[in-house]
Amino acid sequence: MMDAYVLPVIYALLQALIFMVCVPWLQWCLRDAPRWVAGEAVSGPQWFCFWQGWRRVWCQRLSVMQAFALAAACMAFVSLPMVGSTHGLANMADPLLLGSFLLAGRLALGAWGVWAGVPQSSMTALRREWRGAGLGFIILGVIEALIALTAPGSDGLAGLCANLQVEPVPGLEGALACAAVALAVVCPPLRPIAPGRGLAEGAPMLRLEADMARHLALLLDSAWLLLLVDVGLPGFIGALDSHALSWGSALLGLVVRLMLGLVVFAVLRLMQQERSGRIAILFIGMALLLALSGRAAT
């Protein structure tokens, strides 16, 4: 009884806690680490500011678009099998469903920035985000088709991990890795929003909402990174049970996936290849080629 009901809930709660602890470090790696590698002086991870922003989000009233962005991020980090594929909500982690929600959350946050007059937001940036989201939806559809054709019967990422552990599919993991890199190219981390700067002095509510939007952008970026590493490296997702060894291997797999994902984002930023359509098409072509070759090999 405990294994069937209590342990999956405990796994999901522990996963959410691990996510919250890792988010400030992920923020530093996504936004400041490339600048640090380029020789700029940057500060370290801001854990106190993150928890202060999280408290502000729950204590203040959010706009509709911000609430939608928060719901998308929460749905992702609760259901994604980032630590293990056996927690209670892992079957909800469908790449197309979660990816669509996160892309819609990014668009909602960008639309709010244009409406509120945040300096970093503009119609040009919003149109660029729309183009990236459109390509992202197409790539997510390709990923869903690859999983359906090569590993039929997989119930989300958790079912995919279970099927791969029983019977590996030649070419599928390489194809998913290439598709995840293509998603990282077309939808890079959101541009950081300044904490309330540039807004009218007589609009304190807009300044407060800008600070909350900055925190929500951080949550969306982290959830997007977790989705990409889980989709691209499903073989590194562990299966949790009551043994300590399974927890150790699962946490090690999480660290390896995050490090590889952060390296990909940093390389794309340093090489200025973010939102490069040619690079994205190249990796999608590689994904299809690997999937077809694996299908022919079987």
PDB file of N, CA, C and O in Angstrom, residues 266-292:
ATOM      1  N   ALA A 266      25.103  27.262 -23.192  1.00  0.00           N
ATOM      2  CA  ALA A 266      26.233  28.193 -23.126  1.00  0.00           C
ATOM      3  C   ALA A 266      26.980  28.257 -24.457  1.00  0.00           C
ATOM      4  O   ALA A 266      27.369  29.336 -24.912  1.00  0.00           O
ATOM      5  N   VAL A 267      27.175  27.113 -25.101  1.00  0.00           N
ATOM      6  CA  VAL A 267      27.873  27.100 -26.393  1.00  0.00           C
ATOM      7  C   VAL A 267      27.067  27.854 -27.449  1.00  0.00           C
ATOM      8  O   VAL A 267      27.618  28.639 -28.237  1.00  0.00           O
ATOM      9  N   LEU A 268      25.759  27.650 -27.454  1.00  0.00           N
ATOM     10  CA  LEU A 268      24.913  28.373 -28.407  1.00  0.00           C
ATOM     11  C   LEU A 268      24.978  29.876 -28.166  1.00  0.00           C
ATOM     12  O   LEU A 268      25.005  30.675 -29.115  1.00  0.00           O
ATOM     13  N   ARG A 269      25.012  30.284 -26.875  1.00  0.00           N
ATOM     14  CA  ARG A 269      25.090  31.712 -26.566  1.00  0.00           C
ATOM     15  C   ARG A 269      26.440  32.293 -26.997  1.00  0.00           C
ATOM     16  O   ARG A 269      26.493  33.373 -27.604  1.00  0.00           O
ATOM     17  N   LEU A 270      27.522  31.592 -26.685  1.00  0.00           N
ATOM     18  CA  LEU A 270      28.848  32.107 -27.011  1.00  0.00           C
ATOM     19  C   LEU A 270      29.099  32.134 -28.516  1.00  0.00           C
ATOM     20  O   LEU A 270      29.775  33.034 -29.019  1.00  0.00           O
ATOM     21  N   MET A 271      28.550  31.159 -29.243  1.00  0.00           N
ATOM     22  CA  MET A 271      28.729  31.118 -30.699  1.00  0.00           C
ATOM     23  C   MET A 271      27.690  31.959 -31.430  1.00  0.00           C
ATOM     24  O   MET A 271      27.719  32.037 -32.659  1.00  0.00           O
ATOM     25  N   GLN A 272      26.761  32.571 -30.670  1.00  0.00           N
ATOM     26  CA  GLN A 272      25.709  33.412 -31.237  1.00  0.00           C
ATOM     27  C   GLN A 272      24.894  32.661 -32.287  1.00  0.00           C
ATOM     28  O   GLN A 272      24.589  33.178 -33.364  1.00  0.00           O
ATOM     29  N   GLN A 273      24.550  31.427 -31.951  1.00  0.00           N
ATOM     30  CA  GLN A 273      23.750  30.599 -32.853  1.00  0.00           C
ATOM     31  C   GLN A 273      22.329  30.409 -32.339  1.00  0.00           C
ATOM     32  O   GLN A 273      21.603  29.545 -32.848  1.00  0.00           O
ATOM     33  N   GLU A 274      21.921  31.204 -31.340  1.00  0.00           N
ATOM     34  CA  GLU A 274      20.545  31.116 -30.859  1.00  0.00           C
ATOM     35  C   GLU A 274      19.592  31.616 -31.939  1.00  0.00           C
ATOM     36  O   GLU A 274      19.872  32.586 -32.633  1.00  0.00           O
ATOM     37  N   ARG A 275      18.475  30.927 -32.063  1.00  0.00           N
ATOM     38  CA  ARG A 275      17.427  31.237 -33.048  1.00  0.00           C
ATOM     39  C   ARG A 275      17.930  31.127 -34.485  1.00  0.00           C
ATOM     40  O   ARG A 275      17.422  31.808 -35.382  1.00  0.00           O
ATOM     41  N   SER A 276      18.937  30.305 -34.697  1.00  0.00           N
ATOM     42  CA  SER A 276      19.446  30.079 -36.050  1.00  0.00           C
ATOM     43  C   SER A 276      18.604  28.986 -36.712  1.00  0.00           C
ATOM     44  O   SER A 276      18.655  27.817 -36.308  1.00  0.00           O
ATOM     45  N   GLY A 277      17.843  29.377 -37.725  1.00  0.00           N
ATOM     46  CA  GLY A 277      16.987  28.408 -38.399  1.00  0.00           C
ATOM     47  C   GLY A 277      17.767  27.306 -39.084  1.00  0.00           C
ATOM     48  O   GLY A 277      17.344  26.149 -39.105  1.00  0.00           O
ATOM     49  N   ARG A 278      18.930  27.636 -39.644  1.00  0.00           N
ATOM     50  CA  ARG A 278      19.726  26.629 -40.338  1.00  0.00           C
ATOM     51  C   ARG A 278      20.234  25.560 -39.376  1.00  0.00           C
ATOM     52  O   ARG A 278      20.211  24.363 -39.701  1.00  0.00           O
ATOM     53  N   ILE A 279      20.697  25.984 -38.209  1.00  0.00           N
ATOM     54  CA  ILE A 279      21.183  25.009 -37.227  1.00  0.00           C
ATOM     55  C   ILE A 279      20.044  24.120 -36.759  1.00  0.00           C
ATOM     56  O   ILE A 279      20.203  22.897 -36.608  1.00  0.00           O
ATOM     57  N   ALA A 280      18.865  24.720 -36.523  1.00  0.00           N
ATOM     58  CA  ALA A 280      17.719  23.932 -36.080  1.00  0.00           C
ATOM     59  C   ALA A 280      17.312  22.904 -37.140  1.00  0.00           C
ATOM     60  O   ALA A 280      17.060  21.730 -36.818  1.00  0.00           O
ATOM     61  N   ILE A 281      17.275  23.315 -38.406  1.00  0.00           N
ATOM     62  CA  ILE A 281      16.915  22.385 -39.486  1.00  0.00           C
ATOM     63  C   ILE A 281      17.948  21.269 -39.605  1.00  0.00           C
ATOM     64  O   ILE A 281      17.612  20.103 -39.853  1.00  0.00           O
ATOM     65  N   LEU A 282      19.234  21.620 -39.408  1.00  0.00           N
ATOM     66  CA  LEU A 282      20.288  20.604 -39.459  1.00  0.00           C
ATOM     67  C   LEU A 282      20.070  19.531 -38.405  1.00  0.00           C
ATOM     68  O   LEU A 282      20.145  18.322 -38.702  1.00  0.00           O
ATOM     69  N   PHE A 283      19.761  19.939 -37.175  1.00  0.00           N
ATOM     70  CA  PHE A 283      19.581  18.952 -36.110  1.00  0.00           C
ATOM     71  C   PHE A 283      18.284  18.165 -36.291  1.00  0.00           C
ATOM     72  O   PHE A 283      18.234  16.973 -35.949  1.00  0.00           O
ATOM     73  N   ILE A 284      17.245  18.785 -36.821  1.00  0.00           N
ATOM     74  CA  ILE A 284      16.024  18.040 -37.098  1.00  0.00           C
ATOM     75  C   ILE A 284      16.278  16.994 -38.177  1.00  0.00           C
ATOM     76  O   ILE A 284      15.800  15.843 -38.101  1.00  0.00           O
ATOM     77  N   GLY A 285      17.038  17.375 -39.211  1.00  0.00           N
ATOM     78  CA  GLY A 285      17.401  16.397 -40.240  1.00  0.00           C
ATOM     79  C   GLY A 285      18.207  15.241 -39.667  1.00  0.00           C
ATOM     80  O   GLY A 285      17.971  14.073 -40.027  1.00  0.00           O
ATOM     81  N   MET A 286      19.138  15.553 -38.760  1.00  0.00           N
ATOM     82  CA  MET A 286      19.904  14.489 -38.113  1.00  0.00           C
ATOM     83  C   MET A 286      19.002  13.583 -37.287  1.00  0.00           C
ATOM     84  O   MET A 286      19.178  12.364 -37.269  1.00  0.00           O
ATOM     85  N   ALA A 287      18.023  14.174 -36.600  1.00  0.00           N
ATOM     86  CA  ALA A 287      17.099  13.380 -35.791  1.00  0.00           C
ATOM     87  C   ALA A 287      16.307  12.415 -36.663  1.00  0.00           C
ATOM     88  O   ALA A 287      16.169  11.224 -36.340  1.00  0.00           O
ATOM     89  N   LEU A 288      15.779  12.909 -37.774  1.00  0.00           N
ATOM     90  CA  LEU A 288      15.009  12.033 -38.666  1.00  0.00           C
ATOM     91  C   LEU A 288      15.894  10.950 -39.270  1.00  0.00           C
ATOM     92  O   LEU A 288      15.471   9.787 -39.408  1.00  0.00           O
ATOM     93  N   LEU A 289      17.118  11.314 -39.628  1.00  0.00           N
ATOM     94  CA  LEU A 289      18.045  10.332 -40.209  1.00  0.00           C
ATOM     95  C   LEU A 289      18.379   9.235 -39.203  1.00  0.00           C
ATOM     96  O   LEU A 289      18.369   8.037 -39.552  1.00  0.00           O
ATOM     97  N   LEU A 290      18.644   9.602 -37.957  1.00  0.00           N
ATOM     98  CA  LEU A 290      18.945   8.605 -36.939  1.00  0.00           C
ATOM     99  C   LEU A 290      17.746   7.703 -36.667  1.00  0.00           C
ATOM    100  O   LEU A 290      17.894   6.491 -36.483  1.00  0.00           O
ATOM    101  N   ALA A 291      16.554   8.309 -36.626  1.00  0.00           N
ATOM    102  CA  ALA A 291      15.355   7.500 -36.366  1.00  0.00           C
ATOM    103  C   ALA A 291      15.099   6.519 -37.505  1.00  0.00           C
ATOM    104  O   ALA A 291      14.761   5.355 -37.273  1.00  0.00           O
ATOM    105  N   LEU A 292      15.255   6.975 -38.731  1.00  0.00           N
ATOM    106  CA  LEU A 292      15.032   6.088 -39.885  1.00  0.00           C
ATOM    107  C   LEU A 292      16.085   4.985 -39.954  1.00  0.00           C
ATOM    108  O   LEU A 292      15.763   3.829 -40.275  1.00  0.00           O
TER     109      LEU A 292
END
